[in-house]
Short mmCIF file of C-alpha atoms and ligand atoms in Angstrom, two decimals:
data_model
loop_
_atom_site.label_atom_id
_atom_site.label_comp_id
_atom_site.label_asym_id
_atom_site.label_seq_id
_atom_site.Cartn_x
_atom_site.Cartn_y
_atom_site.Cartn_z
CA MET A 1 -23.94 -21.59 -21.89
CA GLN A 2 -21.73 -23.76 -23.85
CA ILE A 3 -18.85 -22.83 -21.65
CA SER A 4 -20.74 -23.77 -18.47
CA PHE A 5 -21.92 -27.04 -20.02
CA ILE A 6 -18.35 -27.94 -20.77
CA LEU A 7 -17.20 -26.87 -17.32
CA ALA A 8 -20.05 -28.98 -15.80
CA LEU A 9 -18.80 -31.90 -17.71
CA ALA A 10 -15.35 -31.43 -16.53
CA VAL A 11 -16.43 -31.73 -12.99
CA THR A 12 -15.95 -35.35 -12.56
CA ALA A 13 -14.80 -36.05 -9.02
CA LYS A 14 -17.04 -37.60 -6.55
CA LEU A 15 -19.49 -35.55 -4.58
CA ALA A 16 -18.68 -35.17 -0.87
CA PHE A 17 -19.15 -32.66 1.74
CA ALA A 18 -16.62 -32.39 4.47
CA ASP A 19 -18.43 -32.14 7.80
CA ASP A 20 -18.05 -28.85 9.49
CA ASP A 21 -17.47 -27.96 13.04
CA THR A 22 -20.80 -28.60 14.71
CA THR A 23 -20.13 -26.67 17.86
CA THR A 24 -19.13 -23.68 15.91
CA SER A 25 -22.05 -23.72 13.73
CA SER A 26 -24.49 -24.17 16.64
CA THR A 27 -23.15 -20.98 18.21
CA THR A 28 -23.71 -18.93 15.10
CA SER A 29 -26.94 -16.97 14.91
CA ARG A 30 -28.14 -18.93 11.95
CA ALA A 31 -30.36 -21.90 12.70
CA THR A 32 -28.61 -25.00 11.34
CA THR A 33 -30.32 -28.17 10.22
CA THR A 34 -28.88 -31.25 8.62
CA SER A 35 -29.75 -31.31 5.00
CA ALA A 36 -31.79 -34.21 3.77
CA SER A 37 -29.00 -35.43 1.42
CA ALA A 38 -28.55 -38.69 3.30
CA THR A 39 -26.69 -40.20 0.34
CA THR A 40 -23.79 -37.86 0.70
CA SER A 41 -20.99 -38.86 3.07
CA GLY A 42 -21.20 -35.60 5.10
CA SER A 43 -23.89 -33.14 5.64
CA LEU A 44 -24.28 -29.67 4.07
CA ARG A 45 -25.44 -27.34 6.73
CA THR A 46 -27.96 -24.85 5.66
CA THR A 47 -30.50 -22.92 7.30
CA SER A 48 -33.89 -24.47 7.69
CA THR A 49 -35.48 -21.84 5.48
CA ASN A 50 -32.91 -21.17 2.80
CA PRO A 51 -30.97 -24.08 1.38
CA CYS A 52 -28.30 -21.57 -0.04
CA SER A 53 -27.58 -20.15 3.38
CA PHE A 54 -24.70 -22.12 4.79
CA SER A 55 -23.27 -21.95 8.25
CA ARG A 56 -19.60 -22.65 8.48
CA THR A 57 -19.16 -25.26 5.79
CA THR A 58 -16.00 -26.71 4.36
CA MET A 59 -15.96 -28.54 1.09
CA SER A 60 -13.00 -30.43 -0.16
CA ALA A 61 -14.35 -32.38 -3.07
CA ALA A 62 -15.25 -31.24 -6.53
CA THR A 63 -18.89 -31.96 -7.15
CA ALA A 64 -20.02 -30.64 -3.82
CA VAL A 65 -19.93 -27.47 -5.87
CA GLY A 66 -22.76 -28.75 -7.97
CA GLN A 67 -25.08 -28.09 -5.09
CA LEU A 68 -23.58 -24.68 -4.51
CA ASN A 69 -24.11 -23.98 -8.17
CA ALA A 70 -27.80 -24.51 -7.75
CA CYS A 71 -27.87 -21.38 -5.62
CA SER A 72 -28.21 -18.05 -7.32
CA THR A 73 -27.39 -16.38 -3.90
CA LEU A 74 -24.76 -17.89 -1.67
CA ASP A 75 -24.95 -16.93 1.95
CA GLY A 76 -23.01 -17.95 5.01
CA ASP A 77 -19.43 -18.91 5.50
CA ILE A 78 -18.22 -21.41 2.87
CA THR A 79 -14.68 -22.70 2.33
CA ILE A 80 -13.60 -24.76 -0.65
CA THR A 81 -10.16 -26.41 -0.31
CA GLY A 82 -8.27 -29.60 -1.18
CA ASN A 83 -6.66 -31.04 -4.26
CA GLU A 84 -9.61 -32.66 -5.98
CA ILE A 85 -10.97 -29.72 -7.73
CA GLY A 86 -9.68 -28.89 -11.24
CA VAL A 87 -12.34 -26.76 -12.73
CA LEU A 88 -14.86 -25.06 -10.58
CA ASP A 89 -18.13 -24.17 -12.22
CA LEU A 90 -20.13 -21.72 -10.20
CA SER A 91 -21.92 -20.26 -13.13
CA GLY A 92 -25.24 -20.40 -11.43
CA VAL A 93 -24.27 -18.04 -8.72
CA GLU A 94 -25.31 -14.42 -9.15
CA GLU A 95 -24.55 -13.04 -5.73
CA ILE A 96 -22.10 -13.93 -2.87
CA LYS A 97 -23.90 -12.52 0.22
CA GLY A 98 -21.67 -14.43 2.74
CA ASP A 99 -18.07 -15.25 2.79
CA LEU A 100 -16.70 -17.66 0.19
CA THR A 101 -13.14 -18.71 0.56
CA ILE A 102 -11.29 -20.93 -1.89
CA PHE A 103 -7.84 -21.79 -0.65
CA ASN A 104 -5.15 -24.39 -0.78
CA ALA A 105 -6.68 -25.98 -3.82
CA PRO A 106 -3.51 -26.79 -5.85
CA SER A 107 -5.33 -28.60 -8.68
CA LEU A 108 -7.72 -25.82 -9.36
CA VAL A 109 -6.98 -24.37 -12.78
CA SER A 110 -10.07 -22.30 -13.62
CA LEU A 111 -13.07 -20.84 -12.03
CA ASN A 112 -16.28 -19.88 -13.72
CA PHE A 113 -18.34 -17.17 -12.09
CA ASN A 114 -19.75 -15.79 -15.26
CA ARG A 115 -23.07 -14.85 -13.88
CA LEU A 116 -21.82 -13.44 -10.57
CA GLU A 117 -22.88 -9.81 -10.47
CA THR A 118 -22.53 -8.82 -6.87
CA ILE A 119 -20.22 -9.73 -4.03
CA SER A 120 -21.88 -8.08 -1.08
CA GLY A 121 -19.97 -10.40 1.32
CA SER A 122 -16.47 -11.51 0.50
CA LEU A 123 -14.74 -13.73 -2.03
CA VAL A 124 -11.21 -14.76 -1.09
CA LEU A 125 -9.02 -16.89 -3.30
CA ASN A 126 -5.87 -17.71 -1.55
CA ASN A 127 -2.95 -19.99 -2.39
CA ASN A 128 -4.39 -21.77 -5.39
CA THR A 129 -1.10 -22.28 -7.08
CA HIS A 130 -2.25 -23.57 -10.46
CA LEU A 131 -5.26 -21.35 -10.99
CA GLN A 132 -4.96 -19.69 -14.32
CA ALA A 133 -8.26 -18.04 -15.23
CA ILE A 134 -11.30 -16.67 -13.65
CA ASP A 135 -14.39 -15.72 -15.59
CA MET A 136 -16.29 -12.88 -13.84
CA THR A 137 -17.79 -11.32 -16.90
CA SER A 138 -20.88 -10.05 -15.02
CA LEU A 139 -19.27 -8.71 -11.91
CA THR A 140 -20.04 -5.05 -11.17
CA VAL A 141 -20.09 -4.84 -7.38
CA ALA A 142 -17.36 -6.21 -5.17
CA ASP A 143 -17.50 -5.31 -1.44
CA ASP A 144 -14.56 -7.51 -0.64
CA LEU A 145 -12.49 -9.30 -3.30
CA GLN A 146 -9.09 -10.83 -2.63
CA PHE A 147 -6.81 -12.65 -4.94
CA ILE A 148 -3.80 -13.76 -2.94
CA SER A 149 -0.88 -16.10 -3.86
CA LEU A 150 -2.13 -17.25 -7.20
CA PRO A 151 1.09 -17.32 -9.15
CA GLY A 152 -0.44 -18.79 -12.31
CA PHE A 153 -3.47 -16.51 -12.37
CA ALA A 154 -3.10 -14.46 -15.59
CA THR A 155 -6.60 -14.29 -17.02
CA LEU A 156 -9.36 -12.33 -15.35
CA ASN A 157 -12.38 -11.68 -17.51
CA LEU A 158 -14.31 -8.69 -16.25
CA ASN A 159 -16.50 -7.54 -19.01
CA GLN A 160 -18.21 -4.36 -17.94
CA GLY A 161 -16.03 -4.16 -14.99
CA VAL A 162 -16.27 -3.46 -11.39
CA SER A 163 -18.05 -0.13 -10.85
CA ARG A 164 -18.43 -0.39 -7.03
CA ALA A 165 -15.84 -1.83 -4.72
CA GLY A 166 -15.03 -1.82 -1.02
CA ARG A 167 -11.87 -3.78 -0.57
CA VAL A 168 -9.72 -5.25 -3.33
CA VAL A 169 -6.50 -7.18 -2.68
CA LEU A 170 -4.40 -8.44 -5.54
CA SER A 171 -1.21 -9.96 -4.29
CA ASP A 172 1.19 -12.29 -6.03
CA THR A 173 -0.65 -13.02 -9.17
CA ALA A 174 0.43 -13.30 -12.81
CA LEU A 175 -2.07 -10.79 -14.01
CA GLU A 176 -0.81 -8.35 -16.64
CA ASN A 177 -3.34 -5.58 -16.31
CA LEU A 178 -6.12 -4.17 -14.16
CA ASN A 179 -8.62 -3.95 -17.03
CA GLY A 180 -12.15 -3.90 -15.56
CA LEU A 181 -10.88 -3.49 -12.08
CA ALA A 182 -10.62 0.26 -12.26
CA HIS A 183 -13.99 1.64 -12.97
CA PHE A 184 -15.02 2.72 -9.52
CA ASP A 185 -14.55 6.33 -8.18
CA THR A 186 -14.21 5.49 -4.62
CA ILE A 187 -12.92 2.46 -2.64
CA ASP A 188 -12.17 1.83 1.04
CA TYR A 189 -8.98 -0.24 0.63
CA MET A 190 -6.96 -1.44 -2.28
CA ASN A 191 -3.68 -3.33 -2.02
CA ILE A 192 -1.97 -4.34 -5.20
CA ASN A 193 1.38 -5.88 -4.47
CA ASN A 194 3.83 -8.35 -5.97
CA ASN A 195 2.04 -8.78 -9.28
CA LYS A 196 5.26 -8.86 -11.29
CA ASN A 197 3.55 -8.59 -14.68
CA ILE A 198 1.62 -5.44 -13.90
CA VAL A 199 3.26 -2.60 -15.74
CA GLU A 200 0.48 0.03 -15.76
CA ILE A 201 -1.73 0.96 -12.97
CA ASN A 202 -4.00 3.62 -14.19
CA PHE A 203 -7.10 4.41 -12.11
CA GLU A 204 -8.69 7.08 -14.27
CA ASP A 205 -11.96 7.17 -12.26
CA LEU A 206 -10.60 6.82 -8.75
CA GLU A 207 -11.25 9.97 -6.81
CA THR A 208 -11.21 8.99 -3.10
CA VAL A 209 -9.83 6.15 -1.04
CA THR A 210 -11.32 6.17 2.45
CA ASP A 211 -8.85 3.80 4.08
CA ALA A 212 -5.75 2.88 2.15
CA LEU A 213 -4.28 2.51 -1.26
CA ILE A 214 -1.10 0.41 -1.39
CA LEU A 215 0.79 -0.15 -4.66
CA SER A 216 3.91 -2.12 -3.92
CA PHE A 217 6.52 -4.29 -5.77
CA ASN A 218 4.58 -4.94 -8.96
CA HIS A 219 6.62 -4.79 -12.11
CA ASP A 220 9.90 -2.86 -11.66
CA ASP A 221 8.80 -0.53 -14.51
CA ALA A 222 5.24 0.01 -13.25
CA VAL A 223 3.76 3.38 -14.27
CA VAL A 224 1.26 4.55 -11.83
CA SER A 225 -1.37 7.29 -12.74
CA LEU A 226 -3.86 8.37 -10.14
CA ASN A 227 -4.72 11.65 -11.76
CA SER A 228 -8.29 11.87 -10.57
CA LEU A 229 -7.44 11.05 -6.96
CA ARG A 230 -8.37 13.92 -4.67
CA TRP A 231 -7.71 12.31 -1.25
CA ALA A 232 -6.66 9.03 0.20
CA GLY A 233 -6.56 7.74 3.79
CA ASN A 234 -3.11 6.25 3.59
CA LEU A 235 -1.06 5.97 0.41
CA THR A 236 1.86 3.77 -0.08
CA VAL A 237 3.86 3.80 -3.33
CA GLN A 238 6.74 1.33 -3.72
CA ASP A 239 8.97 0.10 -6.57
CA VAL A 240 7.33 2.26 -9.19
CA ALA A 241 9.12 3.75 -12.23
CA GLU A 242 6.71 6.64 -12.85
CA PHE A 243 4.04 8.14 -10.59
CA SER A 244 1.56 10.95 -11.07
CA ALA A 245 -1.26 12.10 -8.95
CA ARG A 246 -2.01 15.52 -10.27
CA ASN A 247 -5.19 16.17 -8.37
CA LEU A 248 -4.20 14.75 -4.96
CA THR A 249 -4.82 17.39 -2.31
CA ALA A 250 -4.84 15.38 0.98
CA VAL A 251 -3.48 12.21 2.38
CA ASN A 252 -5.47 12.02 5.48
CA GLY A 253 -3.22 9.31 7.06
CA SER A 254 0.34 8.48 6.01
CA LEU A 255 2.07 8.88 2.77
CA SER A 256 4.97 6.54 2.10
CA ILE A 257 7.15 6.64 -1.03
CA SER A 258 9.98 4.14 -1.13
CA TYR A 259 12.08 1.80 -3.34
CA ASN A 260 10.97 3.66 -6.49
CA SER A 261 13.09 4.15 -9.48
CA PHE A 262 11.82 7.51 -10.76
CA GLU A 263 14.22 10.39 -10.86
CA SER A 264 11.70 13.04 -9.95
CA LEU A 265 8.44 13.26 -8.11
CA ASN A 266 6.24 16.31 -8.15
CA ILE A 267 3.03 16.09 -6.18
CA SER A 268 2.14 19.69 -6.67
CA SER A 269 -1.43 19.82 -5.48
CA LEU A 270 -0.97 18.04 -2.12
CA THR A 271 -1.60 20.45 0.76
CA THR A 272 -1.88 18.14 3.78
CA VAL A 273 -0.60 14.88 5.11
CA GLY A 274 -2.57 13.92 8.19
CA SER A 275 -0.08 11.53 9.68
CA SER A 276 3.55 10.86 8.65
CA LEU A 277 5.33 11.50 5.37
CA GLN A 278 8.14 9.15 4.57
CA VAL A 279 10.30 9.22 1.47
CA PHE A 280 13.10 6.65 1.54
CA ALA A 281 15.24 4.31 -0.50
CA ASN A 282 14.38 5.95 -3.85
CA ASP A 283 17.83 5.41 -5.35
CA GLU A 284 17.48 7.61 -8.37
CA ILE A 285 15.46 10.49 -7.17
CA THR A 286 17.09 13.88 -7.64
CA ASP A 287 13.99 16.13 -7.77
CA LEU A 288 11.47 15.96 -5.05
CA SER A 289 8.62 18.48 -4.98
CA PHE A 290 5.69 18.95 -2.60
CA GLY A 291 5.17 22.53 -3.64
CA SER A 292 1.79 23.09 -1.97
CA LEU A 293 2.28 21.00 1.15
CA ARG A 294 1.47 23.13 4.11
CA GLU A 295 1.06 20.68 6.91
CA ILE A 296 2.24 17.36 8.07
CA GLY A 297 0.34 15.93 11.04
CA GLY A 298 2.97 13.46 12.02
CA GLU A 299 6.62 13.03 11.23
CA LEU A 300 8.59 13.94 8.14
CA ARG A 301 11.29 11.37 7.38
CA LEU A 302 13.68 11.29 4.39
CA PHE A 303 16.49 8.81 4.19
CA ASN A 304 18.38 6.43 1.94
CA ASN A 305 17.62 8.60 -1.07
CA THR A 306 21.18 8.38 -2.23
CA LEU A 307 21.08 10.96 -5.04
CA LEU A 308 18.78 13.48 -3.41
CA GLU A 309 20.84 16.61 -2.78
CA ASP A 310 18.65 19.62 -3.60
CA LEU A 311 15.69 20.10 -1.33
CA ASN A 312 15.68 23.94 -1.99
CA ASP A 313 12.24 23.83 -3.54
CA SER A 314 10.95 20.62 -2.25
CA PHE A 315 8.91 21.90 0.76
CA SER A 316 8.56 25.59 -0.14
CA ALA A 317 5.02 25.98 1.34
CA LEU A 318 5.60 23.80 4.37
CA GLN A 319 4.52 25.74 7.53
CA ARG A 320 4.01 23.09 10.25
CA VAL A 321 5.22 19.59 11.02
CA ARG A 322 3.40 18.30 14.15
CA GLY A 323 5.65 15.35 14.60
CA ALA A 324 9.42 14.99 14.34
CA VAL A 325 11.65 15.73 11.44
CA SER A 326 14.43 13.32 10.44
CA ILE A 327 16.32 13.93 7.25
CA THR A 328 19.56 12.17 6.30
CA GLY A 329 21.47 12.05 3.05
CA PRO A 330 23.75 14.06 0.84
CA ILE A 331 21.53 17.14 1.32
CA ALA A 332 23.06 20.27 -0.06
CA ASN A 333 20.18 22.56 0.84
CA PHE A 334 16.79 22.47 2.41
CA SER A 335 14.67 25.55 2.19
CA VAL A 336 12.38 26.07 5.06
CA ALA A 337 11.15 29.42 3.80
CA SER A 338 7.63 28.93 5.03
CA LEU A 339 8.35 26.82 8.07
CA GLU A 340 6.84 28.19 11.26
CA ARG A 341 6.79 25.31 13.63
CA VAL A 342 8.09 21.77 14.20
CA ASP A 343 6.35 20.31 17.31
CA GLY A 344 8.74 17.33 17.52
CA ASP A 345 12.46 16.54 17.45
CA PHE A 346 14.60 17.66 14.57
CA GLU A 347 17.48 15.95 13.06
CA LEU A 348 19.11 16.81 9.85
CA THR A 349 22.28 14.91 9.11
CA SER A 350 23.86 15.84 5.81
CA THR A 351 26.85 14.22 4.19
CA SER A 352 27.30 17.26 1.98
CA GLU A 353 29.70 19.81 3.00
CA ASP A 354 27.59 22.45 1.22
CA PHE A 355 24.81 22.26 3.79
CA ASP A 356 24.18 25.38 5.86
CA CYS A 357 22.54 24.87 9.23
CA SER A 358 22.18 28.45 10.10
CA ARG A 359 18.57 28.99 9.07
CA LEU A 360 17.52 25.93 10.93
CA ASP A 361 19.69 26.90 13.96
CA GLU A 362 17.84 30.15 13.91
CA LEU A 363 14.41 28.45 13.94
CA HIS A 364 15.59 26.32 16.75
CA ASP A 365 16.89 29.28 18.64
CA ASP A 366 13.66 31.11 18.16
CA GLY A 367 11.80 28.25 19.73
CA ASP A 368 10.04 27.31 16.47
CA ILE A 369 11.46 23.80 16.58
CA GLN A 370 10.09 22.62 19.82
CA GLY A 371 11.15 19.08 20.25
CA HIS A 372 13.60 18.04 23.06
CA ASN A 373 16.32 17.10 20.62
CA TYR A 374 17.69 19.22 17.87
CA VAL A 375 20.56 18.14 15.69
CA CYS A 376 21.84 19.71 12.48
CA THR A 377 25.09 18.34 11.11
CA HIS A 378 26.86 18.33 7.83
CA ALA A 379 30.23 17.19 6.45
CA GLU A 380 32.85 19.83 7.16
CA VAL A 381 34.45 21.69 4.30
CA GLU A 382 37.84 20.23 3.55
CA ALA A 383 40.29 22.08 5.70
CA SER A 384 42.99 24.09 3.81
CA LEU A 385 46.31 22.30 3.35
CA THR A 386 48.03 24.29 5.99
CA GLU A 387 45.64 23.18 8.60
CA SER A 388 44.59 19.76 9.58
CA THR A 389 44.14 17.59 6.61
CA SER A 390 41.32 15.53 8.06
CA THR A 391 37.66 16.32 7.36
CA GLY A 392 35.14 15.91 9.97
CA ALA A 393 31.68 16.73 10.88
CA SER A 394 30.41 20.00 12.13
CA THR A 395 27.71 19.42 14.67
CA THR A 396 25.37 21.99 16.03
CA THR A 397 23.52 20.50 19.06
CA ALA A 398 20.52 21.33 21.12
CA GLY A 399 22.32 24.14 22.90
CA GLY A 400 22.78 25.90 19.67
CA SER A 401 26.03 27.28 20.79
CA THR A 402 27.97 24.09 21.07
CA THR A 403 29.84 23.08 17.93
CA THR A 404 31.71 19.84 18.25
CA ARG A 405 34.26 18.64 15.80
CA GLU A 406 34.83 14.96 15.13
CA SER A 407 37.87 13.70 13.47
CA ASN A 408 36.10 10.45 12.57
CA ALA A 409 36.33 11.69 8.98
CA ASP A 410 35.68 8.58 7.01
CA LYS A 411 32.46 7.54 8.68
CA PRO A 412 31.09 10.55 10.35
CA TYR A 413 27.54 9.21 10.28
CA THR A 414 27.79 5.78 11.83
CA PRO A 415 25.01 4.91 14.13
CA ALA A 416 27.44 5.34 17.03
CA GLY A 417 28.22 8.93 15.72
CA MET A 418 24.47 9.66 15.53
CA LEU A 419 23.99 8.36 19.03
CA ALA A 420 26.75 10.56 20.11
CA CYS A 421 25.08 13.48 18.52
CA PHE A 422 21.96 12.59 20.13
CA LEU A 423 23.52 12.19 23.60
CA ALA A 424 25.38 15.51 23.09
CA GLY A 425 22.02 17.10 22.46
CA VAL A 426 20.46 15.61 25.47
CA LEU A 427 23.42 16.56 27.68
CA THR A 428 23.51 20.04 26.35
CA PHE A 429 19.84 20.33 26.99
CA LEU A 430 20.30 19.14 30.57
C1 NAG B 501 -0.28 -23.57 -0.29
O1 NAG B 501 -0.77 -24.64 -0.93
C2 NAG B 501 0.13 -25.72 -0.96
C3 NAG B 501 -0.44 -26.83 -1.82
O2 NAG B 501 -1.73 -26.96 -1.43
C4 NAG B 501 0.52 -26.11 0.40
O3 NAG B 501 1.45 -27.14 0.34
C5 NAG B 501 1.09 -24.97 1.13
O4 NAG B 501 1.33 -25.32 2.50
C6 NAG B 501 0.15 -23.84 1.21
N1 NAG B 501 0.71 -22.62 1.76
C7 NAG B 501 0.20 -22.07 2.73
C8 NAG B 501 0.86 -20.84 3.22
O5 NAG B 501 -0.88 -22.37 3.20
C1 NAG B 502 -8.69 17.49 -11.51
O1 NAG B 502 -9.50 18.44 -10.86
C2 NAG B 502 -10.04 19.39 -11.67
C3 NAG B 502 -10.73 20.40 -10.88
O2 NAG B 502 -11.59 19.73 -9.85
C4 NAG B 502 -11.01 18.72 -12.74
O3 NAG B 502 -11.51 19.66 -13.61
C5 NAG B 502 -10.15 17.70 -13.53
O4 NAG B 502 -10.95 17.07 -14.39
C6 NAG B 502 -9.45 16.75 -12.64
N1 NAG B 502 -8.47 15.94 -13.41
C7 NAG B 502 -8.63 14.66 -13.53
C8 NAG B 502 -7.72 13.92 -14.31
O5 NAG B 502 -9.58 14.07 -12.96
C1 NAG B 503 -4.17 4.52 7.80
O1 NAG B 503 -3.41 3.47 8.42
C2 NAG B 503 -3.51 3.40 9.84
C3 NAG B 503 -2.51 2.46 10.28
O2 NAG B 503 -2.52 1.29 9.51
C4 NAG B 503 -4.88 3.22 10.25
O3 NAG B 503 -5.01 3.19 11.62
C5 NAG B 503 -5.88 4.25 9.63
O4 NAG B 503 -7.11 3.96 9.91
C6 NAG B 503 -5.62 4.27 8.10
N1 NAG B 503 -6.57 5.22 7.49
C7 NAG B 503 -6.46 6.64 7.71
C8 NAG B 503 -7.47 7.45 6.99
O5 NAG B 503 -5.58 7.17 8.36
C1 NAG B 504 -9.59 13.49 3.79
O1 NAG B 504 -9.28 14.95 3.68
C2 NAG B 504 -10.09 15.54 2.59
C3 NAG B 504 -9.60 16.95 2.39
O2 NAG B 504 -9.30 17.55 3.66
C4 NAG B 504 -11.51 15.54 3.18
O3 NAG B 504 -12.34 16.19 2.23
C5 NAG B 504 -12.03 14.13 3.38
O4 NAG B 504 -13.23 14.08 3.99
C6 NAG B 504 -10.97 13.50 4.34
N1 NAG B 504 -11.40 12.04 4.42
C7 NAG B 504 -11.47 11.41 5.56
C8 NAG B 504 -11.78 9.94 5.49
O5 NAG B 504 -11.31 11.88 6.68
C1 NAG B 505 5.26 20.53 -10.42
O1 NAG B 505 4.14 20.46 -11.23
C2 NAG B 505 3.41 21.61 -11.30
C3 NAG B 505 2.08 21.43 -12.03
O2 NAG B 505 2.25 20.70 -13.20
C4 NAG B 505 4.25 22.71 -11.97
O3 NAG B 505 3.51 23.99 -11.99
C5 NAG B 505 5.55 22.94 -11.16
O4 NAG B 505 6.38 23.81 -11.80
C6 NAG B 505 6.23 21.57 -10.93
N1 NAG B 505 7.39 21.76 -10.14
C7 NAG B 505 8.51 21.34 -10.35
C8 NAG B 505 9.61 21.59 -9.31
O5 NAG B 505 8.83 20.70 -11.43
C1 NAG B 506 19.00 2.21 4.22
O1 NAG B 506 20.33 1.98 3.84
C2 NAG B 506 21.17 1.21 4.73
C3 NAG B 506 22.63 1.24 4.20
O2 NAG B 506 22.63 0.89 2.86
C4 NAG B 506 20.56 -0.13 4.74
O3 NAG B 506 21.32 -1.04 5.64
C5 NAG B 506 19.11 -0.02 5.26
O4 NAG B 506 18.50 -1.39 5.19
C6 NAG B 506 18.37 0.88 4.35
N1 NAG B 506 16.95 1.00 4.93
C7 NAG B 506 15.92 0.86 4.19
C8 NAG B 506 14.62 0.96 5.00
O5 NAG B 506 15.87 0.60 2.97
C1 NAG B 507 20.92 23.31 -3.85
O1 NAG B 507 21.75 22.20 -4.01
C2 NAG B 507 21.87 21.78 -5.41
C3 NAG B 507 22.64 20.47 -5.40
O2 NAG B 507 23.93 20.62 -4.81
C4 NAG B 507 22.46 22.94 -6.21
O3 NAG B 507 22.58 22.55 -7.53
C5 NAG B 507 21.54 24.15 -6.01
O4 NAG B 507 22.16 25.25 -6.69
C6 NAG B 507 21.42 24.50 -4.54
N1 NAG B 507 20.45 25.54 -4.49
C7 NAG B 507 20.62 26.63 -3.70
C8 NAG B 507 19.54 27.69 -3.65
O5 NAG B 507 21.60 26.70 -2.95
C1 NAG B 508 15.44 28.31 -2.95
O1 NAG B 508 14.23 28.35 -2.36
C2 NAG B 508 13.85 29.70 -1.94
C3 NAG B 508 12.60 29.57 -1.09
O2 NAG B 508 11.67 28.70 -1.61
C4 NAG B 508 13.62 30.46 -3.22
O3 NAG B 508 13.22 31.85 -2.88
C5 NAG B 508 14.88 30.48 -4.03
O4 NAG B 508 14.59 31.08 -5.25
C6 NAG B 508 15.27 29.14 -4.33
N1 NAG B 508 16.57 29.11 -4.99
C7 NAG B 508 16.75 28.43 -6.18
C8 NAG B 508 18.10 28.50 -6.76
O5 NAG B 508 15.88 27.73 -6.64
#
């Protein structure tokens, strides 16, 4: 109470409502009337029945909010913007039923929503460069909550925490933790990216993600624990130092793991990936294990994992890849003990001379690798001194019987070289 009183005092700028787009509002389904506040410079558009239901309304001055604050439920499409607002007191609001957007408000430093319990519509805060703190101590339900480009935003008070959420976006903030934002067991979509102070992402209760979970480029040392997660639509994990998802059995869409700094990744319970599986640019990874993964519904791509050599146990249960397979790197071995079928193209380009293509060649010869193009190449074993001193690439192309030797020893895997392999494959096929 004291806080809101102080906040209310701090609202000193003049009251004004920017007029909204009349033609747009008249085409909305809500009946619009001009409010009786003839003393204000503009007109606040509300429905005739409910003064807290706004049709498309833009406010650019501070005390306009006073009128919003009289509404326990805000409905309609409301935008607050401009540089006159320093402290925003919306402590009277208990529910946001419509869409409230607060954006490009560079003077805004704090926002009081301390009685807000439910966001059944959406609340979007975007590009408020000096916003530091938001009080949401009563919030429990957030259908759509987005904090975007709030580089000074470091304090979020969520007392009991959000227990039901639909869509949460947290991008480019100064938040240090997700305390209070992790109490739900299911969510449609969550995107947490570029929050450079977030070191720990631990969703202890999160069991399912119906659309997508994206955790990208937060603190370089971010530790991510999703140990209750059973399935997720899409899952993207980038720039993470540690990752665990012990109960994850399915990614129904795509799984992308890139730019991480962990040395090993073991997602041992994952059995299916519905769409593509991509693992790339993980500079330190040496151990990769998808020990239970049986099927990939789309493509399998591994590249730019500069230290990843040993794939002998990585995909030991993999039976079927419905898309293409593309694997490049210093791969020494790649066990396909369970592999029965690849529906798409296959390319394995290894810079290791230890790689043995014979098992893959066999699969291809048997028709189990069905795509039009098949390439398996590896660096050639250094020739003995009595023979040619150049190293090259040994290439087995789509024909299976054609082995070409290239003397382009220093850079056997230039794009041109790969194109040549590809063309050789096509030509042989023809
Ligand atoms: C963000 O807000 C600042 C200050 O209000 C403005 O200058 C800038 O153009 C805005 N950026 C975007 C992407 O809207
Ligand atoms: C993982 O799943 C098992 C079996 O469903 C369950 O008993 C266990 O509590 C789950 N672990 C976590 C961390 O949720
Ligand atoms: C995953 O992402 C794709 C592309 O962004 C999207 O079409 C799909 O609906 C998402 N969810 C699932 C479950 O695949
Ligand atoms: C994702 O896959 C799991 C396991 O197969 C399944 O239970 C769940 O219903 C699927 N989710 C969606 C959105 O298809
Ligand atoms: C991966 O984790 C599972 C379960 O913790 C364990 O049984 C298995 O040995 C691990 N695999 C590797 C290659 O570390
Ligand atoms: C992969 O590595 C190459 C060579 O270092 C680089 O040019 C390319 O941008 C990288 N690709 C990705 C997606 O990181
Ligand atoms: C696979 O390659 C790694 C790295 O070169 C090596 O240590 C390991 O012994 C190889 N495993 C098999 C079964 O060849
Ligand atoms: C390589 O993988 C095969 C098949 O999964 C397995 O039988 C063999 O023991 C593995 N070798 C090593 C050295 O891990």
